[in-house]
Coordinates of C-alpha atoms in Angstrom, one line a residue:
Chain A
M1323 CA 18.3 -17.6 -24.0
P1324 CA 17.9 -14.3 -25.8
M1325 CA 16.9 -11.4 -24.0
P1326 CA 14.1 -10.7 -26.3
S1327 CA 14.1 -6.9 -27.4
R1328 CA 10.7 -5.0 -25.7
K1329 CA 8.2 -3.2 -27.7
E1330 CA 9.7 0.3 -29.0
S1331 CA 8.0 3.0 -30.2
V1332 CA 9.6 4.0 -32.9
N1333 CA 13.8 1.6 -32.5
E1334 CA 13.8 -1.8 -31.8
E1335 CA 16.9 -1.4 -30.4
I1336 CA 17.8 -3.8 -27.7
P1337 CA 15.9 -3.3 -24.3
T1338 CA 18.1 -0.5 -22.2
A1339 CA 18.7 -0.5 -18.4
S1340 CA 16.4 2.3 -18.4
S1341 CA 13.7 0.6 -19.8
L1342 CA 14.2 -2.5 -17.4
G1343 CA 14.3 -0.3 -14.6
D1344 CA 11.0 1.2 -15.6
A1345 CA 9.4 -2.0 -15.6
L1346 CA 10.4 -2.7 -12.3
L1347 CA 9.7 0.9 -11.3
Y1348 CA 6.2 0.8 -12.8
T1349 CA 4.8 -2.6 -11.1
T1350 CA 6.9 -1.0 -7.9
M1351 CA 4.2 2.2 -8.3
C1352 CA 1.2 -0.1 -9.1
I1353 CA 1.1 -2.1 -6.2
V1354 CA 1.6 0.8 -4.1
G1355 CA -1.5 0.8 -1.4
L1356 CA -2.1 -3.1 -1.8
P1357 CA -2.0 -5.6 0.7
V1358 CA 1.3 -7.1 0.1
E1359 CA 3.9 -10.6 1.4
V1360 CA 7.6 -9.6 1.9
Q1361 CA 9.8 -12.5 2.8
V1362 CA 12.9 -11.9 4.4
K1363 CA 15.6 -14.2 4.1
D1364 CA 15.5 -16.0 7.4
G1365 CA 12.5 -17.0 6.0
S1366 CA 10.2 -14.5 8.3
L1367 CA 6.7 -13.0 6.5
Y1368 CA 5.7 -9.8 6.9
C1369 CA 2.0 -8.7 5.8
G1370 CA 1.2 -5.2 5.5
I1371 CA 0.6 -2.3 3.4
L1372 CA 3.8 -1.3 0.6
H1373 CA 3.7 1.9 0.9
T1374 CA 7.5 2.8 -1.1
A1375 CA 9.8 0.2 -2.6
C1376 CA 13.8 1.0 -4.1
F1377 CA 15.2 -2.0 -5.0
E1378 CA 18.7 -0.4 -5.1
K1379 CA 21.3 -1.6 -3.2
D1380 CA 20.9 0.1 0.6
H1381 CA 17.5 0.7 0.2
G1382 CA 14.6 -1.2 0.8
V1383 CA 10.2 -2.3 1.1
V1384 CA 8.7 -0.2 3.6
L1385 CA 5.5 -1.9 4.6
K1386 CA 2.4 0.0 6.9
K1387 CA 0.8 -1.9 9.3
A1388 CA 2.9 -4.4 9.0
T1389 CA 2.1 -8.0 11.0
K1390 CA 4.7 -11.1 11.1
V1391 CA 2.7 -13.7 9.8
G1392 CA 5.3 -16.4 9.2
K1393 CA 8.0 -17.5 11.5
G1394 CA 11.6 -17.5 10.3
K1395 CA 14.8 -19.4 11.2
C1396 CA 16.3 -15.9 12.7
L1397 CA 15.5 -15.8 16.6
T1398 CA 14.0 -12.1 16.6
N1399 CA 11.7 -9.6 19.3
L1400 CA 8.7 -8.8 16.8
A1401 CA 6.8 -12.5 18.0
L1402 CA 4.0 -13.6 14.7
G1403 CA 1.2 -12.1 15.0
D1404 CA 2.7 -8.9 16.3
C1405 CA 1.8 -5.8 13.9
V1406 CA 4.2 -2.8 14.3
D1407 CA 2.7 0.8 12.0
T1408 CA 5.8 1.0 9.6
L1409 CA 8.5 -1.5 8.7
I1410 CA 11.7 -1.1 7.0
V1411 CA 12.5 -4.2 5.0
L1412 CA 16.7 -3.1 3.4
S1413 CA 17.1 -4.7 0.3
S1414 CA 20.1 -6.6 1.1
D1415 CA 17.0 -8.5 3.7
L1416 CA 14.9 -8.8 1.1
V1417 CA 13.3 -12.1 -0.6
Q1418 CA 10.7 -11.3 -2.3
V1419 CA 7.5 -9.1 -2.7
V1420 CA 4.1 -10.7 -3.1
V1421 CA 0.7 -9.4 -4.4
K1422 CA -1.9 -12.0 -4.4
G1423 CA -4.9 -11.8 -6.3
F1424 CA -3.4 -9.3 -8.2
I1425 CA -3.2 -8.6 -12.1
L1426 CA -0.4 -6.2 -13.9
P1427 CA -2.3 -3.6 -15.8
A1428 CA -0.5 -4.2 -19.1
E1429 CA -1.2 -0.3 -19.8
G1430 CA -1.6 2.0 -17.2
V1431 CA -3.9 1.7 -13.8
V1432 CA -6.2 4.2 -13.0
D1433 CA -7.0 3.2 -9.5
R1434 CA -10.0 4.6 -8.0
V1435 CA -10.7 3.8 -4.0
S1436 CA -13.9 3.4 -3.0
G1437 CA -15.4 2.9 1.0
K1438 CA -15.0 -0.4 0.8
S1439 CA -11.9 -2.7 1.4
A1440 CA -8.9 -1.5 -0.7
E1441 CA -8.7 -5.5 -1.6
S1442 CA -11.3 -4.1 -3.9
V1443 CA -8.2 -3.2 -6.5
N1444 CA -7.0 -6.9 -7.2
H1445 CA -9.8 -7.3 -8.8
V1446 CA -9.9 -6.5 -12.8
E1447 CA -12.5 -4.8 -15.3
S1448 CA -11.6 -3.5 -18.3
H1449 CA -11.9 0.0 -19.7
S1450 CA -10.6 1.8 -21.4
C1451 CA -9.3 5.7 -21.2
S1452 CA -11.7 8.0 -22.5
R1453 CA -9.5 11.2 -23.2
E1454 CA -5.9 11.9 -23.4
I1455 CA -4.8 15.6 -22.6
E1456 CA -1.4 16.3 -24.0
S1457 CA 0.6 18.1 -21.4
E1458 CA 2.5 21.0 -21.5
E1459 CA 6.1 19.7 -20.1
K1460 CA 7.6 17.7 -22.0
G1461 CA 4.9 15.7 -24.3
S1462 CA 3.9 13.6 -21.3
T1463 CA -0.3 12.4 -21.5
F1464 CA -2.9 13.1 -19.3
H1465 CA -5.3 10.6 -19.5
N1466 CA -9.4 10.6 -18.4
S1467 CA -10.2 9.0 -15.9
D1468 CA -13.7 8.9 -14.0
A1469 CA -15.3 11.1 -12.0
S1470 CA -15.5 10.2 -9.0
R1471 CA -11.5 9.5 -8.9
Q1472 CA -10.9 12.9 -8.3
D1473 CA -13.1 13.3 -6.0
T1474 CA -11.5 10.1 -4.8
G1475 CA -8.6 11.4 -4.1
C1476 CA -9.6 14.0 -2.0
Q1477 CA -12.8 11.8 -0.5
A1478 CA -11.6 8.5 -0.5
D1479 CA -13.3 7.8 2.5
G1480 CA -17.6 6.9 2.0
D1481 CA -17.9 7.3 -1.6
K1482 CA -19.5 5.3 -3.2
E1483 CA -18.1 4.6 -6.5
E1484 CA -20.2 3.8 -8.8
N1485 CA -17.7 2.9 -12.0
P1486 CA -15.9 0.0 -11.7
I1487 CA -11.9 -0.4 -10.3
F1488 CA -10.4 1.1 -13.9
E1489 CA -7.0 -1.6 -15.0
V1490 CA -6.8 -2.9 -18.3
A1491 CA -5.1 -6.4 -18.8
H1492 CA -3.7 -7.9 -21.9
G1493 CA -6.0 -5.4 -24.0
A1494 CA -9.7 -6.8 -22.7
P1495 CA -12.5 -5.6 -24.3
S1496 CA -13.5 -1.9 -22.6
S1497 CA -16.7 -0.3 -21.9
P1498 CA -17.2 2.7 -24.1
I1499 CA -17.2 6.1 -22.3
P1500 CA -18.7 8.9 -24.0
N1501 CA -16.6 11.7 -25.9
S1502 CA -13.9 8.9 -25.8
N1503 CA -11.3 9.1 -29.0
G1504 CA -9.7 5.8 -27.4
R1505 CA -7.1 5.2 -26.2
N1506 CA -4.2 7.6 -28.3
S1507 CA -1.3 5.1 -29.1
D1508 CA 1.3 8.0 -28.5
L1509 CA 1.3 7.6 -24.8
S1510 CA 4.2 8.9 -23.9
S1511 CA 6.5 6.2 -22.0
L1512 CA 6.5 6.0 -17.9
P1513 CA 9.2 9.3 -17.8
V1514 CA 10.8 8.1 -14.2
R1515 CA 14.1 7.5 -13.6
L1516 CA 15.9 5.8 -10.7
A1517 CA 18.2 8.3 -10.3
T1518 CA 19.8 9.3 -6.9
Q1519 CA 19.3 12.4 -5.7
E1520 CA 21.2 12.7 -2.5
S1521 CA 21.0 16.5 -2.7
E1522 CA 17.4 16.4 -2.1
A1523 CA 17.6 13.7 0.2
S1524 CA 20.3 15.8 2.7
K1525 CA 16.9 18.1 2.1
A1526 CA 14.0 15.8 3.1
S1527 CA 16.2 14.4 5.0
I1528 CA 16.6 17.8 8.0
S1529 CA 13.0 19.1 6.3
S1530 CA 10.9 15.8 7.6
D1531 CA 11.3 14.0 11.1
T1532 CA 14.5 12.3 11.7
R1533 CA 13.0 8.8 11.8
T1534 CA 15.3 7.3 8.5
S1535 CA 18.1 8.7 10.0
V1536 CA 17.6 6.8 13.4
C1537 CA 16.0 3.6 11.5
S1538 CA 18.4 2.8 8.8
S1539 CA 22.5 3.0 8.5
D1540 CA 22.4 5.0 5.3
T1541 CA 20.0 8.1 6.0
T1542 CA 21.7 9.3 2.4
T1543 CA 21.1 6.6 0.9
T1544 CA 17.5 5.7 2.3
N1545 CA 16.3 9.3 1.9
S1546 CA 17.1 8.8 -1.8
C1547 CA 15.7 6.2 -2.1
A1548 CA 12.7 8.0 -0.2
N1549 CA 13.1 10.8 -3.5
G1550 CA 14.9 8.7 -5.8
L1551 CA 11.9 7.0 -7.7
V1552 CA 10.9 10.3 -9.4
P1553 CA 13.3 12.7 -9.7
S1554 CA 11.8 16.5 -9.1
N1555 CA 11.9 17.0 -12.6
T1556 CA 10.5 14.2 -14.2
T1557 CA 6.4 15.0 -14.7
I1558 CA 4.6 11.4 -14.3
P1559 CA 1.2 11.2 -16.8
K1560 CA -1.8 11.8 -14.7
K1561 CA -5.4 10.9 -15.8
I1562 CA -8.2 12.6 -15.8
K1563 CA -11.3 12.6 -17.0
A1564 CA -13.5 14.9 -18.9
G1565 CA -16.5 14.9 -16.3
S1566 CA -14.1 15.6 -13.2
I1567 CA -12.6 19.0 -15.1
I1568 CA -16.2 20.3 -15.7
T1569 CA -17.2 19.4 -12.2
K1570 CA -14.4 21.5 -10.5
E1571 CA -14.3 24.1 -12.9
S1572 CA -17.6 24.8 -12.3
K1573 CA -16.6 25.2 -9.0
L1574 CA -13.4 27.5 -9.9
N1575 CA -14.7 29.1 -12.7
P1576 CA -18.9 29.0 -13.0
G1577 CA -17.8 29.9 -16.3
A1578 CA -16.2 27.1 -17.4
K1579 CA -19.7 25.1 -17.6
D1580 CA -19.3 25.1 -22.1
F1581 CA -16.5 22.9 -21.9
T1582 CA -16.4 20.9 -25.1
P1583 CA -13.7 18.3 -24.9
S1584 CA -11.2 18.8 -27.1
T1585 CA -7.4 19.0 -27.2
A1586 CA -6.7 22.2 -27.0
N1587 CA -9.0 22.8 -23.9
F1588 CA -7.5 20.2 -22.1
R1589 CA -4.3 22.1 -22.6
Q1590 CA -6.5 25.3 -20.6
A1591 CA -7.9 22.9 -18.3
L1592 CA -4.0 21.8 -17.4
A1593 CA -3.2 24.3 -15.2
P1594 CA -6.1 23.8 -12.6
V1595 CA -5.6 20.0 -12.6
P1596 CA -3.2 20.1 -9.3
R1597 CA -5.3 22.1 -7.4
L1598 CA -7.8 19.5 -7.8
I1599 CA -5.6 16.5 -5.5
S1600 CA -6.4 18.3 -1.8
P1601 CA -3.3 18.4 -0.3
S1602 CA -4.7 18.2 3.1
Q1603 CA -6.2 14.7 2.3
M1604 CA -3.4 13.5 1.0
S1605 CA -0.9 15.2 4.0
N1606 CA -2.1 12.8 6.6
S1607 CA -1.1 9.7 5.1
L1608 CA 2.4 11.4 3.6
S1609 CA 3.7 12.3 7.1
M1610 CA 5.6 9.0 6.4
V1611 CA 6.7 9.2 3.2
P1612 CA 9.7 12.3 3.0
A1613 CA 11.2 10.1 6.0
V1614 CA 10.9 6.8 4.3
G1615 CA 8.8 7.0 1.4
A1616 CA 9.4 7.5 -2.2
Q1617 CA 9.0 11.1 -4.2
L1618 CA 6.1 9.9 -6.2
G1619 CA 6.8 12.9 -8.2
N1620 CA 6.2 16.4 -8.4
E1621 CA 3.1 16.5 -6.9
M1622 CA 4.2 13.7 -3.6
N1623 CA 7.5 16.6 -3.1
S1624 CA 5.1 19.4 -3.0
L1625 CA 2.4 17.9 -1.1
A1626 CA 5.8 16.5 1.4
S1627 CA 7.0 20.2 1.7
R1628 CA 3.6 20.9 3.1
L1629 CA 3.8 18.3 5.7
T1630 CA 4.5 19.0 9.4
V1631 CA 5.4 16.3 10.9
P1632 CA 6.7 16.5 14.1
S1633 CA 8.7 13.5 15.4
K1634 CA 10.7 11.8 18.4
V1635 CA 13.1 9.3 17.9
V1636 CA 13.3 7.7 21.5
P1637 CA 16.2 5.1 22.7
Y1638 CA 14.2 2.8 24.1
N1639 CA 14.9 -1.2 25.1
N1640 CA 18.0 -0.9 22.9
L1641 CA 15.2 0.4 20.1
I1642 CA 14.9 3.2 18.3
V1643 CA 11.3 4.3 18.1
A1644 CA 10.8 7.5 16.2
Q1645 CA 7.5 9.1 17.9
P1646 CA 6.1 10.7 14.7
G1647 CA 3.4 12.6 14.4
N1648 CA 1.0 10.4 12.7
G1649 CA -0.7 11.5 9.8
T1650 CA -3.3 9.6 9.9
N1651 CA -5.3 11.0 11.9
Y1652 CA -8.3 9.6 12.7
S1653 CA -10.5 10.6 15.3
R1654 CA -11.1 8.1 17.8
P1655 CA -13.9 8.5 21.1
V1656 CA -12.4 6.7 23.5
P1657 CA -8.3 6.1 24.2
N1658 CA -7.3 3.3 22.4
S1659 CA -5.4 0.7 24.7
R1660 CA -2.4 0.8 22.2
N1661 CA -1.7 4.4 23.2
T1662 CA -1.5 3.6 26.8
I1663 CA 0.6 1.3 26.3
H1664 CA 2.6 2.6 23.9
A1665 CA 2.8 5.9 26.0
T1666 CA 3.7 3.8 29.3
R1667 CA 6.6 2.5 27.6
A1668 CA 8.0 4.8 26.3
A1669 CA 6.9 7.4 29.1
S1670 CA 10.0 6.9 30.7
A1671 CA 12.1 8.0 28.4
S1672 CA 10.0 10.8 27.0
P1673 CA 10.4 14.1 28.6
S1674 CA 6.8 14.4 28.1
S1675 CA 4.2 11.5 28.2
S1676 CA 1.8 13.3 26.9
E1677 CA 3.1 14.1 24.1
Y1678 CA 3.0 10.2 23.5
N1679 CA -0.7 10.0 24.6
E1680 CA -1.2 12.0 21.5
V1681 CA 0.8 8.8 19.4
S1682 CA -1.6 6.8 17.4
R1683 CA -1.5 2.8 18.2
C1684 CA 0.8 3.5 14.7
G1685 CA 3.8 5.7 16.3
S1686 CA 6.1 3.0 15.7
I1687 CA 9.3 2.0 12.7
E1688 CA 10.7 -0.9 12.7
L1689 CA 13.4 -1.8 10.8
Y1690 CA 14.0 -5.7 9.8
N1691 CA 17.9 -6.3 9.9
G1692 CA 18.3 -9.9 10.8
T1693 CA 17.3 -8.7 14.8
A1694 CA 13.9 -7.4 14.0
Y1695 CA 12.4 -4.3 16.9
A1696 CA 9.1 -5.0 18.3
A1697 CA 7.4 -2.8 19.3
A1698 CA 4.4 -5.3 19.7
Y1699 CA 0.6 -4.3 20.2
G1700 CA -2.7 -5.5 19.5
T1701 CA -2.0 -9.1 20.4
P1702 CA -4.0 -10.4 22.9
L1703 CA -2.8 -12.7 24.8
S1704 CA -4.0 -16.5 24.6
Chain B
M1356 CA 24.3 -18.1 -10.7
E1357 CA 23.0 -14.5 -10.8
G1358 CA 24.8 -14.1 -14.3
S1359 CA 23.9 -17.1 -15.6
V1360 CA 20.3 -16.7 -14.4
G1361 CA 20.3 -12.8 -16.0
E1362 CA 21.0 -14.6 -19.4
E1363 CA 18.2 -17.4 -19.1
L1364 CA 15.4 -15.0 -17.4
A1365 CA 14.3 -14.1 -20.6
V1366 CA 10.9 -11.8 -20.5
G1367 CA 7.7 -13.2 -21.7
C1368 CA 8.6 -16.7 -20.8
V1369 CA 6.9 -19.0 -18.6
L1370 CA 9.1 -20.5 -15.9
S1371 CA 8.3 -22.6 -13.0
L1372 CA 11.0 -22.4 -10.3
R1373 CA 12.4 -23.4 -6.9
T1374 CA 13.5 -20.9 -4.3
T1375 CA 15.8 -21.3 -1.6
L1376 CA 13.0 -21.0 0.8
N1377 CA 11.7 -23.9 -0.8
D1378 CA 8.5 -21.7 -2.6
E1379 CA 7.1 -22.9 -5.7
I1380 CA 6.5 -20.7 -8.5
E1381 CA 4.8 -20.7 -12.1
G1382 CA 4.7 -17.6 -13.9
Q1383 CA 5.8 -15.1 -16.6
I1384 CA 8.9 -13.3 -16.5
V1385 CA 7.3 -9.7 -16.9
A1386 CA 10.6 -7.7 -15.9
Y1387 CA 14.8 -7.9 -14.5
D1388 CA 15.8 -5.4 -13.6
R1389 CA 19.2 -6.8 -13.5
P1390 CA 20.6 -3.9 -11.1
S1391 CA 18.3 -5.1 -8.4
N1392 CA 18.4 -8.6 -9.5
I1393 CA 14.8 -8.6 -9.0
L1394 CA 12.6 -10.5 -10.9
V1395 CA 8.9 -9.9 -11.7
I1396 CA 6.8 -12.5 -12.6
Q1397 CA 3.2 -12.9 -13.1
E1398 CA 1.5 -16.2 -11.3
G1399 CA -1.5 -18.0 -12.5
S1400 CA -3.1 -18.5 -16.3
S1401 CA -4.8 -16.3 -17.6
K1402 CA -8.0 -18.1 -17.4
A1403 CA -10.9 -15.7 -15.9
G1404 CA -11.7 -16.2 -12.0
A1405 CA -7.9 -17.6 -11.4
R1406 CA -6.1 -15.8 -8.8
R1407 CA -3.0 -14.0 -10.2
N1408 CA 0.1 -13.2 -8.3
V1409 CA 3.0 -10.6 -9.0
R1410 CA 6.2 -11.7 -7.2
L1411 CA 9.4 -9.5 -6.9
L1412 CA 11.6 -12.0 -6.3
K1413 CA 15.3 -11.6 -6.0
A1414 CA 17.0 -13.9 -8.3
N1415 CA 19.7 -15.5 -6.2
Y1416 CA 17.5 -16.5 -4.3
I1417 CA 16.0 -19.2 -7.2
K1418 CA 17.5 -22.3 -6.5
D1419 CA 16.7 -24.6 -10.0
F1420 CA 14.2 -23.1 -12.5
T1421 CA 12.7 -25.1 -15.4
F1422 CA 11.4 -23.1 -19.1
L1423 CA 7.5 -23.8 -19.5
K1424 CA 6.9 -21.9 -22.8
K1425 CA 7.6 -18.5 -24.9
A1426 CA 5.1 -16.2 -24.6
E1427 CA 5.3 -12.4 -25.4
D1428 CA 6.3 -9.7 -23.3
P1429 CA 3.6 -8.9 -21.3
L1430 CA 4.1 -4.9 -20.5
D1431 CA 4.7 -2.5 -22.7
V1432 CA 6.3 0.5 -20.8
D1433 CA 5.3 2.8 -23.3
K1434 CA 2.1 2.6 -23.5
C1435 CA 1.9 2.3 -19.1
F1436 CA 1.0 5.1 -17.0
I1437 CA 0.2 5.8 -13.3
D1438 CA -2.7 7.6 -11.2
L1439 CA -0.3 9.4 -8.9
A1440 CA -3.6 10.5 -7.0
G1441 CA -5.1 7.0 -7.1
L1442 CA -2.0 5.6 -5.6
Q1443 CA -2.6 7.7 -2.9
A1444 CA -5.8 7.6 -2.2
R1445 CA -5.4 3.6 -2.5
E1446 CA -3.6 3.7 0.1
D1447 CA -4.7 5.7 2.5
A1448 CA -8.2 4.1 2.2
A1449 CA -6.2 0.8 3.0
L1450 CA -4.6 2.6 5.9
R1451 CA -7.7 2.9 7.5
Q1452 CA -9.4 -0.5 6.7
A1453 CA -6.2 -1.4 8.4
E1454 CA -6.7 1.0 11.5
I1455 CA -10.9 -0.3 11.7
E1456 CA -9.9 -3.7 11.7
A1457 CA -6.7 -2.7 14.1
E1458 CA -9.1 -1.5 16.3
R1459 CA -11.4 -4.5 16.8
I1460 CA -8.3 -6.1 18.7
G1461 CA -7.8 -5.6 22.4
V1462 CA -4.8 -5.0 23.9
G1463 CA -3.8 -7.4 27.0
V1464 CA -7.3 -9.7 26.5
T1465 CA -7.6 -13.3 26.4
S1466 CA -8.3 -14.8 23.0
E1467 CA -11.5 -16.1 24.8
A1468 CA -12.6 -12.2 25.4
Q1469 CA -11.5 -11.1 22.1
S1470 CA -14.0 -14.4 20.5
I1471 CA -16.8 -12.2 23.0
F1472 CA -15.6 -9.1 21.4
D1473 CA -15.9 -10.3 17.9
A1474 CA -19.0 -12.2 18.7
L1475 CA -20.7 -9.4 19.9
S1476 CA -19.4 -6.7 17.4
K1477 CA -21.3 -9.2 14.7
T1478 CA -24.7 -7.5 16.0
L1479 CA -23.5 -4.5 18.1
P1480 CA -22.1 -1.6 18.0
V1481 CA -18.4 -3.0 20.2
H1482 CA -14.8 -1.4 21.1
W1483 CA -12.4 -1.6 23.8
D1484 CA -12.0 0.5 26.1
K1485 CA -8.7 -0.7 27.3
T1486 CA -9.9 -4.5 28.5
V1487 CA -13.3 -3.4 28.8
I1488 CA -15.5 -3.7 25.5
V1489 CA -18.2 -1.3 25.2
V1490 CA -21.2 -1.7 23.7
M1491 CA -23.7 1.2 22.1
N1492 CA -21.2 3.8 23.8
E1493 CA -22.9 2.9 26.9
V1494 CA -23.0 -0.7 27.5
R1495 CA -20.0 -1.9 29.4
V1496 CA -18.8 -5.5 29.8
S1497 CA -15.6 -6.0 32.0
S1498 CA -13.7 -9.3 32.5
P1499 CA -14.3 -11.8 33.0
Y1500 CA -16.9 -11.1 30.3
L1501 CA -20.2 -13.1 32.3
P1502 CA -23.5 -11.5 32.0
E1503 CA -23.2 -10.1 35.5
N1504 CA -20.3 -8.3 34.0
V1505 CA -22.6 -6.0 32.2
T1506 CA -23.3 -3.1 33.7
G1507 CA -24.1 0.6 32.2
G1508 CA -26.6 1.2 30.3
T1509 CA -30.5 2.0 30.0
P1510 CA -31.9 -1.1 30.8
A1511 CA -33.4 -2.0 28.0
A1512 CA -29.9 -1.6 26.4
N1513 CA -28.0 -3.5 29.6
D1514 CA -30.9 -6.2 29.5
R1515 CA -30.4 -6.6 25.5
V1516 CA -26.4 -6.6 26.2
K1517 CA -26.8 -9.4 28.3
K1518 CA -28.8 -11.4 26.0
V1519 CA -26.9 -11.4 23.3
L1520 CA -23.3 -11.8 25.5
E1521 CA -25.3 -15.2 27.0
L1522 CA -26.0 -16.4 23.4
E1523 CA -22.7 -15.7 22.2
R1524 CA -21.1 -17.6 25.3
K1525 CA -23.0 -21.1 24.6
R1526 CA -22.0 -20.5 21.2
L1527 CA -18.4 -19.9 21.9
Q1528 CA -18.6 -23.2 24.1
A1529 CA -20.7 -25.4 22.2
R1530 CA -18.4 -24.6 19.4
N1531 CA -15.1 -25.2 21.7
S1532 CA -16.7 -28.4 22.6
S1533 CA -17.5 -29.5 18.9
Q1534 CA -13.6 -28.7 18.1
V1535 CA -12.6 -30.9 21.2

């Protein structure tokens, strides 16, 4: 059965490897942040939040808050129901990644996160883009999104999202947005490459914590995976709504209130756009990114470079448990028992147990390679 | 198998396949990445309200498959765009939610204690302090989580927690007895 050619804007070439890789990359990007189930070759099933994935050789999938939900054939010291903060599943062990209740958007995704569970992103509601902004860089386009999305990116917690989740599937009818010119048919393709940049990877491994080097048998390739999804010189289209620009620009420049939605104005507004994304907000959860996560473009690269990720690598029970400073510094008034347990276990190997008291329950990384490790916690005794 | 599968897996086709782990999948091929041998499948029907899954499956784990029908390529990468900020925010929110849910789980406690905690959490703000259930940041319920183990807090709060605890324990006992 011949492989049908994809829709090409200009020519009708047989799909190249890059375009096919783009589809996989696009799919992977769409499911980042969603709860997924990863099945490994022994049949074990792990459920967690997809942090990043690279399906090239010697790379893998990284899950956050991973829980073992299915038992496999291999004997592991990660029991059913055990939870780990970061689980790395190598590509050689990977069978499949399943995202339940999710429809792959045919024409892009603009995701807004409300204060509700992240599962709400799986519900499909159709809207069209309101506007586009032509980028100054390589002709990539910017798209408007809902005003609250930018705010949500900075203040995802507690925001009341009035607009529904932005997801278009198969050309479903979309509701009009004021001042909208509809979807621009001249959208550039997703300018991402799967090129490996080992030089950047090596820099990232030096600057970031050493978890990756410990947990992976191949630091360079893992980090290259982490950085190889989107090279630093690649631009990715962004979606920005005119309203958000108005709101933000009014704060930045009081004189910018008379904003008229036109392409020329969007070009001018292009410069401050990156500053709309609060690095402090995103950096908290990016502490793991430079180590094992993918570099999701220039913005992520710049954010990652600003991260300070104190880390420790502690040999523990023949396991390598890295103790990064968890970027998700959610304050809790009551010291958690997990921290205590974790500190107790790590204290014997750590020069300073007080350092581990600051580690949240999510301070461990597990690498699945058929003989998985466990820093189990959170499982009530039966 | 890998080469022949690569030739057969045309994008857009609807296949029914079975994996070597005996999973049965039926869906449309969204993409196939030859270098990594990953198949992207959109499961489910196009009916409104139907639960649809997306699978990224390694083609070498396909045991057998059946061609059902041919359809158009569902994905046009030329028109695809991604909101990085939104994705990051989504992941942050998911992590926070997972953190909140993980906080509800006690460490080193019995399943009965966890059930009591879950029951109390329905009507009262509770959190764990090691193996002690702390209610309203003042009343403490320690093992074995009986009404007489309720300490602290104002008399009114203490009584309230005791009453709720008694009620919840009765419910749990009734539920357990009905299951037996």
